[in-house]
mmCIF file of C-alpha atoms and ligand atoms in Angstrom:
data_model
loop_
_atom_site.group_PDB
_atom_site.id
_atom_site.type_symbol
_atom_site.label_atom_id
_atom_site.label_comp_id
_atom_site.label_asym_id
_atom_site.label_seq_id
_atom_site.Cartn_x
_atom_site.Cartn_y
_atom_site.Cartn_z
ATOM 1 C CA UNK A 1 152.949 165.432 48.136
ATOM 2 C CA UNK A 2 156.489 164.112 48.702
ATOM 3 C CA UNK A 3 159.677 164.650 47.443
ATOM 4 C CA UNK A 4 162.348 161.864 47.557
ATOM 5 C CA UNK A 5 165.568 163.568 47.081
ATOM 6 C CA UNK A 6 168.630 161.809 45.348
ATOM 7 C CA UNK A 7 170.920 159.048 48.005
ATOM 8 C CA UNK A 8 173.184 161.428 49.564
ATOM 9 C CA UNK A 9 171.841 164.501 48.079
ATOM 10 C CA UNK A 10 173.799 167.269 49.337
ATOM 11 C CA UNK A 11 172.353 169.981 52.216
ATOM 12 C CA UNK A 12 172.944 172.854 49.881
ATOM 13 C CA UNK A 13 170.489 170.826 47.397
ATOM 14 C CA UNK A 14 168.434 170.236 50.141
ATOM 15 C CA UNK A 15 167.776 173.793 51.223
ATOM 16 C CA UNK A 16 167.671 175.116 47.890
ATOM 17 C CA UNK A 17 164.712 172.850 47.049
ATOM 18 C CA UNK A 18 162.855 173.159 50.525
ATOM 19 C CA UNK A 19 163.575 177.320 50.257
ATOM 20 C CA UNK A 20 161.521 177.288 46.823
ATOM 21 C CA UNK A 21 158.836 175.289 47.569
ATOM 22 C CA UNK A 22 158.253 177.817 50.664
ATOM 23 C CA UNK A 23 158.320 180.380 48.653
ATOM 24 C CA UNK A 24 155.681 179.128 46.508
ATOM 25 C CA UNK A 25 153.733 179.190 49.365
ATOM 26 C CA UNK A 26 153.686 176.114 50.832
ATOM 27 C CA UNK A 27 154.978 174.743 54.285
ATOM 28 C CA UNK A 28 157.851 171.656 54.202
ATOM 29 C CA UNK A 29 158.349 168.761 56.756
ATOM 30 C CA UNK A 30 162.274 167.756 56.010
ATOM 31 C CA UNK A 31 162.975 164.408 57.676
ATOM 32 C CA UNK A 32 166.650 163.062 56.634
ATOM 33 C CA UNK A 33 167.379 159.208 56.616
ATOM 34 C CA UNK A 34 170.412 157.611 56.427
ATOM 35 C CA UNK A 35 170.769 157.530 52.873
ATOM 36 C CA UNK A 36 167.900 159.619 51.451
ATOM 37 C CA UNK A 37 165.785 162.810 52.810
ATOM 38 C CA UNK A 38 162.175 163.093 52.244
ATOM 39 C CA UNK A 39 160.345 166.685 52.346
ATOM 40 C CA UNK A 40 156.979 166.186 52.727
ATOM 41 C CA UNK A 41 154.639 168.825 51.244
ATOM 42 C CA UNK A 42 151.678 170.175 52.812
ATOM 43 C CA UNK A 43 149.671 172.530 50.321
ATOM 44 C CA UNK A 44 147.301 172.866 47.830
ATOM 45 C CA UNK A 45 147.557 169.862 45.218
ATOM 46 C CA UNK A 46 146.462 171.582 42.539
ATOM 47 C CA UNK A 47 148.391 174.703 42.733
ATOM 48 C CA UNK A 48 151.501 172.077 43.956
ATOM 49 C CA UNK A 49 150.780 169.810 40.209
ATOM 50 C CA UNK A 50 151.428 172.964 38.400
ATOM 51 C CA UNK A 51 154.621 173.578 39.944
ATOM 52 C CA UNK A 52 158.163 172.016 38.006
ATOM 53 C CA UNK A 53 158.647 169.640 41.744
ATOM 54 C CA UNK A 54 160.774 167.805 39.792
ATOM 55 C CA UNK A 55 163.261 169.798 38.407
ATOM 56 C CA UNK A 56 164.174 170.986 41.567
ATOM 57 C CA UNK A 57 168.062 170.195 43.326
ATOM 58 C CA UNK A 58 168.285 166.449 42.985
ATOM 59 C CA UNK A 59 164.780 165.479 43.436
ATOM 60 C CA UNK A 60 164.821 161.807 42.468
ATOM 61 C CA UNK A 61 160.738 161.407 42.290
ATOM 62 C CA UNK A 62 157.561 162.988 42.807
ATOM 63 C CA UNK A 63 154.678 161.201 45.182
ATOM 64 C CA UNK A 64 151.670 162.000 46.564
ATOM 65 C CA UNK A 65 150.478 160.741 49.973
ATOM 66 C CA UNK A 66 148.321 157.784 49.324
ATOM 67 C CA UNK A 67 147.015 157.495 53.280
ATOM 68 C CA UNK A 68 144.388 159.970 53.852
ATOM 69 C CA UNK A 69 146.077 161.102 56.945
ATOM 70 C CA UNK A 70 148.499 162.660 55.171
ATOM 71 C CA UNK A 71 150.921 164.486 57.452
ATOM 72 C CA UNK A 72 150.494 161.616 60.170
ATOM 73 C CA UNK A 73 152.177 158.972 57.149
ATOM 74 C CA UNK A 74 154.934 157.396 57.306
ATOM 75 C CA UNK A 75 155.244 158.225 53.591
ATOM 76 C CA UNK A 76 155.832 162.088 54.617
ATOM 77 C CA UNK A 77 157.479 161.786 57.455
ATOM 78 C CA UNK A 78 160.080 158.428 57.592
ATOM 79 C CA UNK A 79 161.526 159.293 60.979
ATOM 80 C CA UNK A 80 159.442 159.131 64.147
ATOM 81 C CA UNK A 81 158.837 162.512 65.868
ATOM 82 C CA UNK A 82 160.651 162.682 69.074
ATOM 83 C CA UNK A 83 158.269 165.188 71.448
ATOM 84 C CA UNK A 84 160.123 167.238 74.266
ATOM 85 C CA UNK A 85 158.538 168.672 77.129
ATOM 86 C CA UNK A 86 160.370 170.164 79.702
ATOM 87 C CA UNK A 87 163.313 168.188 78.848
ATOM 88 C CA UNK A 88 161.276 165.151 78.381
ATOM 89 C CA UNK A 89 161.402 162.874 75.189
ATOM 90 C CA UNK A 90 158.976 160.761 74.048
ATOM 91 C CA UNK A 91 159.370 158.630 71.033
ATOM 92 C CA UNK A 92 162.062 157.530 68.699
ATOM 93 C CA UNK A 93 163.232 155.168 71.563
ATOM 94 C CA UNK A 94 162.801 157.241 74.289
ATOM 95 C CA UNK A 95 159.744 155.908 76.425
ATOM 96 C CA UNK A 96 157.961 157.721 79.153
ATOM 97 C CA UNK A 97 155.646 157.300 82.042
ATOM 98 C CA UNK A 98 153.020 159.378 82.890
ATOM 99 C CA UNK A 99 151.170 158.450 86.061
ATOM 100 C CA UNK A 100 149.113 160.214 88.623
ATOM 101 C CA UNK A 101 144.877 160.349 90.167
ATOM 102 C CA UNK A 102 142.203 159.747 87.455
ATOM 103 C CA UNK A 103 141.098 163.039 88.885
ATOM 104 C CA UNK A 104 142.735 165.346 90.781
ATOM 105 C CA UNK A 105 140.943 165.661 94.772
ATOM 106 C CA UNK A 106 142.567 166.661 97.162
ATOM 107 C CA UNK A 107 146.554 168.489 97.407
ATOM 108 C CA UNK A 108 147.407 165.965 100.237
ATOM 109 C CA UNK A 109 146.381 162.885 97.415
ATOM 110 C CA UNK A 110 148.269 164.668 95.119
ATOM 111 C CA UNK A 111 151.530 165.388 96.327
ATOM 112 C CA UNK A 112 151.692 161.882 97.894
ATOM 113 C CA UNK A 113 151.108 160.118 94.470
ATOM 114 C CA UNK A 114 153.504 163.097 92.451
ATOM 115 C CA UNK A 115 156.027 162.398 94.989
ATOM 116 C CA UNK A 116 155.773 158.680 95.200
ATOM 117 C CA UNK A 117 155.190 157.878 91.102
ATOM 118 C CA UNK A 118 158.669 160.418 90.370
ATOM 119 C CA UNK A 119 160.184 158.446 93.027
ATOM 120 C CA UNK A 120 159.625 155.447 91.339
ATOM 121 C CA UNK A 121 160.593 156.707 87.761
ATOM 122 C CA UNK A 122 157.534 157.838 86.022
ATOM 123 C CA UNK A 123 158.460 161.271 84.077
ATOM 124 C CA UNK A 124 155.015 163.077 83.787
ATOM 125 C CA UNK A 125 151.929 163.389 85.938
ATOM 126 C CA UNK A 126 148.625 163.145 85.007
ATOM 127 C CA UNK A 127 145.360 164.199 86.899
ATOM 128 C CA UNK A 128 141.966 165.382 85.307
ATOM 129 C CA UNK A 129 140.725 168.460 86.512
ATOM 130 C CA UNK A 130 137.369 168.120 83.988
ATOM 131 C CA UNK A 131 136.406 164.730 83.911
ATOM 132 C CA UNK A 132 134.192 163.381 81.476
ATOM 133 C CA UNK A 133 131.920 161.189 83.739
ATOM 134 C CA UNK A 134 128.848 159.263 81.815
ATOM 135 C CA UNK A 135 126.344 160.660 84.286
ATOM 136 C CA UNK A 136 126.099 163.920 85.053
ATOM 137 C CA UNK A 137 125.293 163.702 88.581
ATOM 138 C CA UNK A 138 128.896 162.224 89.045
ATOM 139 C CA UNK A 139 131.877 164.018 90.078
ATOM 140 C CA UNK A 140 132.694 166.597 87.150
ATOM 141 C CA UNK A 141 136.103 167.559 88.589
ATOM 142 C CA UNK A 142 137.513 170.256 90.172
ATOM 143 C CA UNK A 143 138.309 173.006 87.761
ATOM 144 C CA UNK A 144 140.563 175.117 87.768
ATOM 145 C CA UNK A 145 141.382 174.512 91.699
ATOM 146 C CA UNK A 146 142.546 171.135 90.605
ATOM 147 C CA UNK A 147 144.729 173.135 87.739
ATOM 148 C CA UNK A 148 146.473 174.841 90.350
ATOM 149 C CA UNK A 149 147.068 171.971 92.187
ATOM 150 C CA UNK A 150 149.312 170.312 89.266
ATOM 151 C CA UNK A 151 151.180 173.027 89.296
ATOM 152 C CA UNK A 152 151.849 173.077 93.069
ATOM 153 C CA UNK A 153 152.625 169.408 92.956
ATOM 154 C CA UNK A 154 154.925 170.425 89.915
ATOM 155 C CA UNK A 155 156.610 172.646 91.810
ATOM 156 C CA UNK A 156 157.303 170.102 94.232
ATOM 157 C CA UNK A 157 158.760 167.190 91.788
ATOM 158 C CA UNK A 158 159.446 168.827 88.930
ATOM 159 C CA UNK A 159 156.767 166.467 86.950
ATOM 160 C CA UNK A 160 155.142 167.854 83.509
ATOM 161 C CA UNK A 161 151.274 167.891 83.865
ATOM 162 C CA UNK A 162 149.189 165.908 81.888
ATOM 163 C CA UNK A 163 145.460 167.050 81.908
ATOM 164 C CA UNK A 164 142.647 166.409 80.032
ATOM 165 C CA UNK A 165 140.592 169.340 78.066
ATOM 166 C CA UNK A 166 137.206 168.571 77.496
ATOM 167 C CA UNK A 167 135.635 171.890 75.764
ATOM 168 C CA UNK A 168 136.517 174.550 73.510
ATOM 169 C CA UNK A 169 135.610 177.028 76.312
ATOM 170 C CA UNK A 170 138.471 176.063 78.267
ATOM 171 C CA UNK A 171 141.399 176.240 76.254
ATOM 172 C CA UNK A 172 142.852 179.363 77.535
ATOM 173 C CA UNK A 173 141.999 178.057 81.362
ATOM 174 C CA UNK A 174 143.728 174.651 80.620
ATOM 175 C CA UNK A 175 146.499 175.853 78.643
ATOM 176 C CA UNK A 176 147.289 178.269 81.566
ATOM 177 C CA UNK A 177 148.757 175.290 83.168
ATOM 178 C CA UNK A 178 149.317 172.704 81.500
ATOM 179 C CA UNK A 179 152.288 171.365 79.473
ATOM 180 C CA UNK A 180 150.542 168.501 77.696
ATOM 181 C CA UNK A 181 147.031 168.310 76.572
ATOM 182 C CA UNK A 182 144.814 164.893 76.608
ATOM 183 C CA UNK A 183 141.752 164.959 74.442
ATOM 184 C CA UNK A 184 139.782 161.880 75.843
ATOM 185 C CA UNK A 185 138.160 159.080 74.016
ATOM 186 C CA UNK A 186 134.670 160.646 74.688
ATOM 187 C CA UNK A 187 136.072 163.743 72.348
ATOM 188 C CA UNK A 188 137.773 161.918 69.871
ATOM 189 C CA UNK A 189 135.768 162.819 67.037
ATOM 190 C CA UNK A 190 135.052 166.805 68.367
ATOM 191 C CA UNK A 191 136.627 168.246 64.774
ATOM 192 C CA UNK A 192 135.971 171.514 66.465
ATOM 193 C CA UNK A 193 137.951 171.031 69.321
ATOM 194 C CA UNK A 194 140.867 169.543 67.535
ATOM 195 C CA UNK A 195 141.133 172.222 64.989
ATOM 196 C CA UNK A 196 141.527 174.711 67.621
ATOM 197 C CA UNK A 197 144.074 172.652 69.648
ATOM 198 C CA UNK A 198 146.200 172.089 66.353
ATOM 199 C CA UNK A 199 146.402 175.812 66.105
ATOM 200 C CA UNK A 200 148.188 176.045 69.522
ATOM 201 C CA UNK A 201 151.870 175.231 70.636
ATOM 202 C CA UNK A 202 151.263 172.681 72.908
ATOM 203 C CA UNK A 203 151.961 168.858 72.561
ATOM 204 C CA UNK A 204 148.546 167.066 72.485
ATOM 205 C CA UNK A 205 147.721 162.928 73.800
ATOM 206 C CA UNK A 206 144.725 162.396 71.578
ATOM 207 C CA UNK A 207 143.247 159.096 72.635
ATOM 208 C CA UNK A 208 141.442 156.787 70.417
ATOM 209 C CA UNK A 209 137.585 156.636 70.774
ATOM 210 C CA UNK A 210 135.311 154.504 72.765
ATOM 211 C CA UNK A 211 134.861 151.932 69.289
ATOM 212 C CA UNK A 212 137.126 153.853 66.792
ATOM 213 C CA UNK A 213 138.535 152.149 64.044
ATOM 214 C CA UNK A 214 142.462 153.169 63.775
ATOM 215 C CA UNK A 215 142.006 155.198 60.508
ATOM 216 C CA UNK A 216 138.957 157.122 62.548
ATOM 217 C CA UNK A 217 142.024 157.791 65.133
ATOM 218 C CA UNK A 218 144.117 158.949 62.578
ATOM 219 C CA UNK A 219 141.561 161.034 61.022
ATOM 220 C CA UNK A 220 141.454 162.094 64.161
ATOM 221 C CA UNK A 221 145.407 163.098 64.326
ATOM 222 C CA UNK A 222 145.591 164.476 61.273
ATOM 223 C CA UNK A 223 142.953 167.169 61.824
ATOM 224 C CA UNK A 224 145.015 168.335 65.122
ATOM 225 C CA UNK A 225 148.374 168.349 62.467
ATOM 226 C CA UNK A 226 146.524 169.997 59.890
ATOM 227 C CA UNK A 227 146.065 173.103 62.029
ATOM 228 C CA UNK A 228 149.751 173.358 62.272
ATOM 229 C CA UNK A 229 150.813 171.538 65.477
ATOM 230 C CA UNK A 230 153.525 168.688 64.568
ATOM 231 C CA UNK A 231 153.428 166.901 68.608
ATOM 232 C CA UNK A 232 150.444 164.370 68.691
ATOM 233 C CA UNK A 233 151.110 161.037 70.909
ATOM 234 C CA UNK A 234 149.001 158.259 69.837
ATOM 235 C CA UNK A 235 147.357 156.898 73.169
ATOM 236 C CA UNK A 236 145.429 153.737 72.683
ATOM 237 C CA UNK A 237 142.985 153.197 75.887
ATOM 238 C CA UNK A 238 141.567 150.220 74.931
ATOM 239 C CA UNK A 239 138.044 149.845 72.873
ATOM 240 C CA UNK A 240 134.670 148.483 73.657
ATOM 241 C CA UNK A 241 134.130 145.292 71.834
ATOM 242 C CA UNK A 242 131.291 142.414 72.137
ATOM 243 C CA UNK A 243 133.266 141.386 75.165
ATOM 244 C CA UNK A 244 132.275 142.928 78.469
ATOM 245 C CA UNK A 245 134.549 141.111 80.731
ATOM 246 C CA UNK A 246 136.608 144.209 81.448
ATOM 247 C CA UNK A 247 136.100 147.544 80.832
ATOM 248 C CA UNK A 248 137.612 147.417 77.292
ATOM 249 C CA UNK A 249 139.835 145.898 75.131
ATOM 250 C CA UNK A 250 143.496 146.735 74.940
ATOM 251 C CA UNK A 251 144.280 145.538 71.145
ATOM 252 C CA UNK A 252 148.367 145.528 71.684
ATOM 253 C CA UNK A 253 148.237 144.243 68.390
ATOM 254 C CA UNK A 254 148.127 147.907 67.288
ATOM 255 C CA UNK A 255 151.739 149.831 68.836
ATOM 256 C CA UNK A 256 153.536 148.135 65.942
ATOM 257 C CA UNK A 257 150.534 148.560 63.570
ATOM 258 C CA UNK A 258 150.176 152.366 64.010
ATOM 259 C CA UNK A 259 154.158 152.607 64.582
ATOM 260 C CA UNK A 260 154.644 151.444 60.930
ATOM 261 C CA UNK A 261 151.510 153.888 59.802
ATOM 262 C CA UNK A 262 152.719 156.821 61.260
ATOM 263 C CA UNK A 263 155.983 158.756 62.804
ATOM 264 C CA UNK A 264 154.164 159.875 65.786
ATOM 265 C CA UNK A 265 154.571 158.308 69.150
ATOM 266 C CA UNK A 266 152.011 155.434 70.547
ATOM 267 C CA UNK A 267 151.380 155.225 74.262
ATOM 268 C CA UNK A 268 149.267 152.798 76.019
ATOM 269 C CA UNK A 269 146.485 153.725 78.301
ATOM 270 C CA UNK A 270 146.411 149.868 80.325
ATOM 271 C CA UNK A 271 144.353 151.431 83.395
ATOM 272 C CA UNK A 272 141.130 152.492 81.184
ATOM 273 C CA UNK A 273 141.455 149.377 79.114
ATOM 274 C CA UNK A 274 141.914 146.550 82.581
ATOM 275 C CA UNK A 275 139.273 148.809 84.830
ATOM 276 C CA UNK A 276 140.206 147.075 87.421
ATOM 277 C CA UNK A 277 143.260 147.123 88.853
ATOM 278 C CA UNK A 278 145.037 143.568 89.194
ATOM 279 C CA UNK A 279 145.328 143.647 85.522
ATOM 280 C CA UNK A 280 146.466 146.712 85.194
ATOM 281 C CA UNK A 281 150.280 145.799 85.509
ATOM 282 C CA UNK A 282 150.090 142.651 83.231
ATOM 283 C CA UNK A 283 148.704 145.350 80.175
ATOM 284 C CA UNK A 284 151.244 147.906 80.906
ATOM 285 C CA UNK A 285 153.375 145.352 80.630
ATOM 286 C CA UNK A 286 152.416 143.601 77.404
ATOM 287 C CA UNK A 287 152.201 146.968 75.646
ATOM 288 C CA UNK A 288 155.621 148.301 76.909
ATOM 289 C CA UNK A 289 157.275 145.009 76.044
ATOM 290 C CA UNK A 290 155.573 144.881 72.364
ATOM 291 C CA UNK A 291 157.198 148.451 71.784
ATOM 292 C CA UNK A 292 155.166 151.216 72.895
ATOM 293 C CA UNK A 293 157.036 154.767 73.245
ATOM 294 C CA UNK A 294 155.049 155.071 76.829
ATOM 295 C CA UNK A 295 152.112 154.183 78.985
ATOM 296 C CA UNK A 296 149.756 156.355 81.243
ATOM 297 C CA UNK A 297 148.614 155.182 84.481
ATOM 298 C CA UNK A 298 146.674 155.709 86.895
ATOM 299 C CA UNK A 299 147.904 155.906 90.342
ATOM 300 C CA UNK A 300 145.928 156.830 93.783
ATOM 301 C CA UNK A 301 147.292 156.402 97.409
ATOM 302 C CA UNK A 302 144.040 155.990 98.821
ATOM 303 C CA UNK A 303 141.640 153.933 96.179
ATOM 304 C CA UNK A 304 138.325 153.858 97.792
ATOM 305 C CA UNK A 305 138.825 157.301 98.234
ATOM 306 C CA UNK A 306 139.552 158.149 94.582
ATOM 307 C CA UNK A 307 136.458 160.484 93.041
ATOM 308 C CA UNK A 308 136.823 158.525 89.994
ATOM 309 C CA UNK A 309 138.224 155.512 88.446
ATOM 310 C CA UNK A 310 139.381 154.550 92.001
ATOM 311 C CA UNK A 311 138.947 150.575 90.830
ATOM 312 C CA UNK A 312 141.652 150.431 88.507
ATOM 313 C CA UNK A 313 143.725 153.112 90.790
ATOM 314 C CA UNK A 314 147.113 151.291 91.009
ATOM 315 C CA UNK A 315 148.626 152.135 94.984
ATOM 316 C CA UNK A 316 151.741 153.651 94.642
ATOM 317 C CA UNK A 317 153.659 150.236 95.836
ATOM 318 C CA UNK A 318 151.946 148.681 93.227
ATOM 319 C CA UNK A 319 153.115 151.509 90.776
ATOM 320 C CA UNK A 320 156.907 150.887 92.235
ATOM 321 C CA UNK A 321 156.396 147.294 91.494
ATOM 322 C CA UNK A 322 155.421 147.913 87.903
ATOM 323 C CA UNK A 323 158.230 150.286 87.021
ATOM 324 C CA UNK A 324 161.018 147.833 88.480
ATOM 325 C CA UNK A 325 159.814 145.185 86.229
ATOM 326 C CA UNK A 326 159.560 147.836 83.107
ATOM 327 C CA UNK A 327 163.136 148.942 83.770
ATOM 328 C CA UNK A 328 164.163 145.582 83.672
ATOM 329 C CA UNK A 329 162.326 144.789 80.262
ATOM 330 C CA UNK A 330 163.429 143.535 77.007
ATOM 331 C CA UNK A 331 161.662 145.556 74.737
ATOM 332 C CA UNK A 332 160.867 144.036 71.011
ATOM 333 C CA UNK A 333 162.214 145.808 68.174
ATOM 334 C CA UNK A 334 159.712 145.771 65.093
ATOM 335 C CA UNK A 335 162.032 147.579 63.113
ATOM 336 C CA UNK A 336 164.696 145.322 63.812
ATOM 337 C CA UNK A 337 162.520 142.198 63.103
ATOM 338 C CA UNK A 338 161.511 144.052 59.977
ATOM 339 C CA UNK A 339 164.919 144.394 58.523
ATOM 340 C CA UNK A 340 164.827 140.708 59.094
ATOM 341 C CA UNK A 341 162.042 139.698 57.665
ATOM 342 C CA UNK A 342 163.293 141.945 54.219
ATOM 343 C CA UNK A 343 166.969 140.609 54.113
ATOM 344 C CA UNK A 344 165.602 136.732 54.062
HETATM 345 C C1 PEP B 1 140.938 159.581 81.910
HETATM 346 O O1 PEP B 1 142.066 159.610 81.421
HETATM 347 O O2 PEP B 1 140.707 159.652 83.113
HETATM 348 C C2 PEP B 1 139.784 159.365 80.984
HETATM 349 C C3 PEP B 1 138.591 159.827 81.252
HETATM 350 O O3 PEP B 1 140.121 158.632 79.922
HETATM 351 P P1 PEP B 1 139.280 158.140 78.640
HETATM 352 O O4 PEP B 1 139.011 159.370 77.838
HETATM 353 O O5 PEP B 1 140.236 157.190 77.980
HETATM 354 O O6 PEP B 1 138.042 157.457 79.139
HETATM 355 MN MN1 MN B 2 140.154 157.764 84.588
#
C-alpha cells in the first residue's frame, strides 16, 4: 500500500504518520518529491485495510501497489535509489563503471587490468572467483584464492569488488570480501538464494536470466527487497533470442522501460550480450547513451590467456578508448523527454 500525502505536507505530518504506521507494525519507505511525499507500505494487507490509513496527518489518498513487484514500483518508491559503496554512487544520475577479468587468474592479470581500468575511469572492479561455466569440465574458478586477490588488487587502487556468488554455501566466504554481490543470469530464478541475500547488508547486481521476461526479472528483484535489502542494480546482460548471431541480445530498448517501472538502478552488461569483443564498445555505448546508470565490462590484458570469456575480453587500450568516448557522451534524458511529451 501507498500513502500520497497532501502537496507540501509538512515534516511534522510526515513523521507523525510514518511513526504510527511503524508502530502498527509495519516497515515505511518515505521518498519525498518536489511537491508531494509518498510512504510506501510494506505489510500485511489485510491487517493494513483494517487500519484508519486515511485519517492519518494529511494523507491525501490511499493506494495499493498494482505491479506485483511491489517494493521495486515506481508507485512506492517515486525517486530512484541512489546505491553507495565505498563512496561510490550509482543511480539517480550518477553512472558507474565496473570493469575487470571475467574470472579472476592470476595476481599479475589482475593488478594490471585494476590498475589500468581505474586509470582510465572505471569506479568498481569486477572478477569472478566461482564461475558458472556450462560444462563442468571447464574452469570453475578459483575460490577463495581469487577472493583474496580482489582484495589485494583493492588495496592497490582503491576499486570496490564486484564478484559473483553462485551458491547458498558460500555466502559467508563471498561476503568476507566482497562489497557488491552479482547473482548471474544462470541463478536468476534461485528464490532460495535471493531470499537469503535480501536478508544481508550488502548491495546486490542481480542480472536478468538467460530468456527472462522483464517482470520474471523483477520478480526476481523483488524477492531480494522483500527480505529487507533496499540496494538491487538492475543489470541487463543481454537474452537469448531466435537469433544466434552473437551470443545474445542486448534489448536497449529496456534502460528506459525498467527506469520508468522501477526506482532501482539499470546497468548494462554489453560484454555477455556482444561475446565477442569488436562489438563490445558499440553496446556499451548505445546503452550508456540511451540512459543507463552504468555498464560492466569485461576487461583482460592478455585475451587468449583469459580462463574464461577471453573472446569478448576488451584489452585495456581498448577499455581507455571506450571510456574517452563515454566521458564525452550526450546522454538522453527520458525524464526530460517525458515532461515533454506531457506538457504538449
Ligand atoms: C559473468 O559475469 O562473468 C557471467 C558469468 O555473467 P552471466 O551470468 O551474465 O552469464
Ligand atoms: Mn564472463
Amino acid at each position: 500500500m501507498i500513502l500520497v500525502m497532501k502537496n507540501g505536507a509538512s515534516e511534522d505530518s510526515i513523521k507523525k504518520t510514518s511513526q504510527q504506521i511503524q508502530d502498527w507494525g509495519h516497515k515505511v519507505t518515505i521518498s519525498k518529491g518536489e511537491h508531494q511525499t509518498v510512504i510506501g507500505i510494506i505489510g500485511d494487507k489485510q491487517d493494513l485495510l483494517g487500519k484508519p490509513l486515511q485519517t492519518l496527518p494529511e494523507v491525501e489518498k490511499v493506494l495499493e501497489v498494482s505491479a506485483p513487484y511491489k517494493k521495486a514500483s515506481r508507485e512506492f518508491k517515486p525517486n530512484d535509489t541512489v546505491i553507495e559503496v565505498e563512496g561510490i554512487k550509482i543511480g539517480g544520475g550518477h553512472r558507474s563503471i565496473i570493469a575487470g577479468p571475467c574470472s579472476v587468474d592470476t595476481y599479475d592479470n589482475l593488478i594490471k587490468t585494476a590498475k589500468a581500468v581505474k586509470k582510465a575511469g572505471a569506479t568498481m572492479l569486477r572478477g569472478g572467483a566461482f564461475k558458472p561455466r556450462t560444462s563442468p569440465y571447464s574452469f570453475q574458478g578459483k575460490g577463495e584464492e581469487g577472493l583474496k586477490m580482489l582484495v589485494e588488487a583493492k588495496k592497490e587502487t582503491g576499486l570496490p569488488i564486484v564478484t559473483e556468488l553462485m551458491s547458498e554455501k558460500d555466502i559467508d566466504l563471498v561476503y568476507q570480501y566482497t562489497d557488491i554481490v552479482q547473482i548471474g543470469a544462470r541463478n536468476m530464478q534461485n528464490f532460495a538464494l535471493l531470499k537469503e541475500i535480501g536478508k544481508l547488508g550488502k548491495p546486490v547486481i542481480l542480472k536478468n536470466g538467460i530468456a527472462s521476461t522483464v517482470k520474471e526479472h523483477l520478480m526476481s528483484v523483488e524477492y531480494v527487497l522483500s527480505g529487507g535489502l533496499d540496494d538491487v542494480i538492475i543489470c541487463l546482460r543481454g537474452t537469448r533470442t531466435y537469433e544466434t548471431a552473437m551470443r545474445n541480445t542486448l534489448d536497449v530498448n529496456l534502460v528506459p522501460y525498467i527506469q520508468e517501472l522501477t526506482h532501482l538502478p539499470v546497468i548494462v552488461d554489453p560484454s555477455h550480450a556482444a561475446g565477442k569483443r569488436e562489438f563490445v564498445s558499440s553496446l556499451a555505448y548505445a546503452g550508456m547513451a540511451i540512459g543507463a546508470d552504468g555498464a560492466i565490462i569485461e576487461v583482460h590484458p592478455c585475451p587468449s590467456c583469459a580462463l574464461s570469456d577471453g573472446d569478448q575480453a576488451l584489452l585495456p587500450e581498448d577499455f581507455q578508448y571506450l571510456m574517452d568516448k563515454l566521458n564525452k557522451l550526450e546522454i538522453w534524458n527520458q525524464k526530460d523527454w517525458n515532461q515533454k511529451l506531457n506538457s504538449n
